[in-house]
């Protein structure tokens, strides 16, 4: 057997036109892969591989058993073998909710790496949302269509549902919910032989729909798009599947279908659906109910069902010109931060000013830190949200800020970036990073350095407005031999000098400079 | 080994063993047909013998098991088998009688007249006798092992299908012999050279077993031989492999193969002139009743007749005229095979069109730097297979080569194990079939990086990757770069090699997943069309129909008014032309110079005809227990070619036999004023005509499906 060539991770900008790649989605009930050629305008799928697995044991912090892991490893080895036929060396393999939740997913990730050479990346909700958004954009472009107004794009998977809000052709917000076709069946399987099953699933779906919508910044929805394997199957059962890549389900027939299903036994339900498997039929109920309740809540008459999968998004993310994880422009990303500020009742003018001061320091000290545009926007984001923890309690508000940011649904930041932002915001006051701070130490080494740099800057900006009056709006930074001079636009700055003295230690530590605040009209 | 066997009520169905014997009878007819060249007749006799061996090794034990062991099978099946056994025995005996009558009365005398004569020991000239004695002493005796049988030495294990000699011995001092003083011994005749040339007269030969039988006295010094008998045991040839628990299928089959020679004896052939006491003794020791003992009036094992044409190398007049397969596409078009296939699918009709293009494609691909990978199924291949060699070369060159080698291909297991090992050593990834399923599909997938991207080139055949049998069997090959076919073939390999879930097939139907349902839905659609007065017709050409559900579907379609014409070379349990059951069904069998092996399926589909070629027959094993493929042919030009092949087969009035309502086949003959239409000759002429037309296009008219009531 000839040796296998090393597998590299495929990311935006790393794939040459015409290069074959593999994209893999390790989901709750299957491992799916596209082997494809990435062209200038689109991708050509060479093979569509599906391997059934069962990762339900991993739900809600459970452990994946050996059999579940073996299934995934076997699938990955199969995909690797198929990939070799096409000389594929670039692969992006992602896993979603089941691995996110399993508390031993590291073991599986390592087994996959050892057996197949793939770097299995466990992606979070926002990244899932982004990939679905890319798949949708690709589909719309292909069909010369656009979706004006607010669009809700909902993927109902086996283990989780990902809800994305699109506005003006951009993904502006996303949330994910522990509601999935297999997960819901799993939760209520004790009732599966009873007529209570369908009713209970439906009531559970009401709660899930409300929860999803409550987390969205806007409830006015122009278009409701729902995707997922079961959803696609429902198209044919409730209406007529025209075989196009954008079908419609009218909600009235869906409602009738659900009512018809409620009293049936599992066997009868399977027969009515034309399925040999009772489990397959039962799995249709959670997505159908969720669609019904989401549709009712947003007063939609129908839902659109686009035909794509997460893998289409993974492929779209590799096309020439793809933005990768940073798909949102800075304005949209910062709009997310402002939504957080508003939601948690912080003062937006104060936060905006702090962010403004932080950016001025960042821009004028580039020679010191050498950081780029992405770090600049991360600082801006952190500065905007630094005070949201006050919502919980003013005491230890910096710590509250950290976990709020960590847990929030933020489109446009990678999981790593969200952790960085949470840490930068956390270190705006009180203790600087310490080795016993677990969240800080869990960051990659490079990220720890960036957090320290940006937190040091944020602390100065924060220190310049302890009065919370936005008195200081502009400043100029100069560096002399051992000092950073912050020349501000106010003359009376005794409070700020006092404040900065207490906040500058981190800056001194990471940049080796003392910080001196200089009032307007005074030379040093 | 007992295998599941469907219940076959005789009224609606013909017992499949009898149907099989009827097919062999049609082969025997070819040997009996004086219109066939003499050496071809001898070859047909050899084929009959070889077929009967296989029948006795495989089908007869299954039937006997079922008749003897009702447990688990249901009484009706057992009763059916009990009824069938004597019919099979009678048919078998009659066939052997007729086979040897043909040999003695026709083929042997005519061969003698043409200068090839097998001389019995009593007719050996003194000079030959001396030469043979010397040959025996120098060449044979050193490798003979006399095996005495007495209470201290049990009956030895004799190799399956080996010719042996039994002798009855009496100590020299005990003459005249008494029953008590007799001892028996056995000697196996060495396999190998069967025909030994005699020197007194050119073209005369002695049989090796006659030489051993005549001179073996020296093996038993101190004894006098008072009885001699040549015999040949045939054993149950099924392998019993527990695939589920086999840690290594390769090793398991290897071990099991060595035990094939240990199976129970199911038939004992003895020479008619052999010692009667020895025959009885042998039957007793092999636990056979009288029905299991077959006395043959002539040489045992007529498969040696495969060799006779080699003994008359200059007598091509005694053979069919040689067939020079036509090379299509033309050499010019084939200069770049990739472009040629890209420009349009290629359908080859073997053996009239050369299989060499298929071999050449694989050989070229092995050396083509643009080729990334091969995936290939191998069921039966030749002893010196250029395809396997090309795959090994490709693997050594660093291409990814995946070979799905079916180790369980009956009687080819040993050869396949050798190839599997060689391929693995070359670096190929060899997969030894599937647990519970034989991989019978004939597929080759070549993945190539063309200038405009990666493309899949596929070969889908109805026959094996065996360039030698491709000169003797009629088969079809499709070479295509069609994307949908490529996706399907890739998916099939992934399914088999990597346990991936099957996709929604685009152009293929696959056993054991969708083939049966696909055929069923096509047949039912024809029935629906017939009922609605729309055009409806089914024409299918394949090798065996023994699946009862498929027969029931055909009966139902016939009753709905669908005209169904089946061209089935071998077994067929369906009764054709029975009023009220199958009056719209015809069944014909073509047996000729080439073994009819292609599988073509046509469904009129109300004017949008479906044409398909497949690796599968309509047998339960093909539809449910094997991995098989069917590919729909959608290109009009290729559809026209398939249509023509079917049309010519249906019009055959020379080599075709038509089944009557009683299940008996009647050979067709040209009616008065009718042109003789031997299908194999016409197929060959068609191919030659096509090759002469630059475009190679045909303009054959479409079938006219019959409407109900017309």
mmCIF file of C-alpha atoms in Angstrom, chain A residues 152 219 221-226 249-252 254 291-304:
data_model
loop_
_atom_site.group_PDB
_atom_site.id
_atom_site.type_symbol
_atom_site.label_atom_id
_atom_site.label_comp_id
_atom_site.label_asym_id
_atom_site.label_seq_id
_atom_site.Cartn_x
_atom_site.Cartn_y
_atom_site.Cartn_z
ATOM 1 C CA UNK A 152 -35.241 33.496 9.147
ATOM 2 C CA UNK A 219 -39.586 39.425 15.208
ATOM 3 C CA UNK A 221 -39.975 38.148 9.424
ATOM 4 C CA UNK A 222 -40.553 38.443 5.702
ATOM 5 C CA UNK A 223 -39.269 35.029 4.659
ATOM 6 C CA UNK A 224 -39.201 31.807 6.611
ATOM 7 C CA UNK A 225 -36.800 29.212 5.255
ATOM 8 C CA UNK A 226 -36.457 25.819 6.860
ATOM 9 C CA UNK A 249 -44.603 23.879 2.339
ATOM 10 C CA UNK A 250 -47.926 25.576 2.983
ATOM 11 C CA UNK A 251 -48.649 25.726 6.670
ATOM 12 C CA UNK A 252 -52.332 24.848 6.452
ATOM 13 C CA UNK A 254 -48.904 20.940 7.358
ATOM 14 C CA UNK A 291 -42.316 24.576 11.563
ATOM 15 C CA UNK A 292 -45.960 24.914 12.436
ATOM 16 C CA UNK A 293 -45.277 26.968 15.552
ATOM 17 C CA UNK A 294 -42.542 29.107 14.085
ATOM 18 C CA UNK A 295 -44.772 29.803 11.105
ATOM 19 C CA UNK A 296 -47.683 30.741 13.324
ATOM 20 C CA UNK A 297 -45.515 32.966 15.495
ATOM 21 C CA UNK A 298 -44.190 34.975 12.576
ATOM 22 C CA UNK A 299 -47.558 34.845 10.808
ATOM 23 C CA UNK A 300 -46.212 33.110 7.726
ATOM 24 C CA UNK A 301 -48.511 31.308 5.312
ATOM 25 C CA UNK A 302 -45.810 29.012 4.091
ATOM 26 C CA UNK A 303 -42.212 28.067 4.579
ATOM 27 C CA UNK A 304 -39.610 27.810 1.874
#
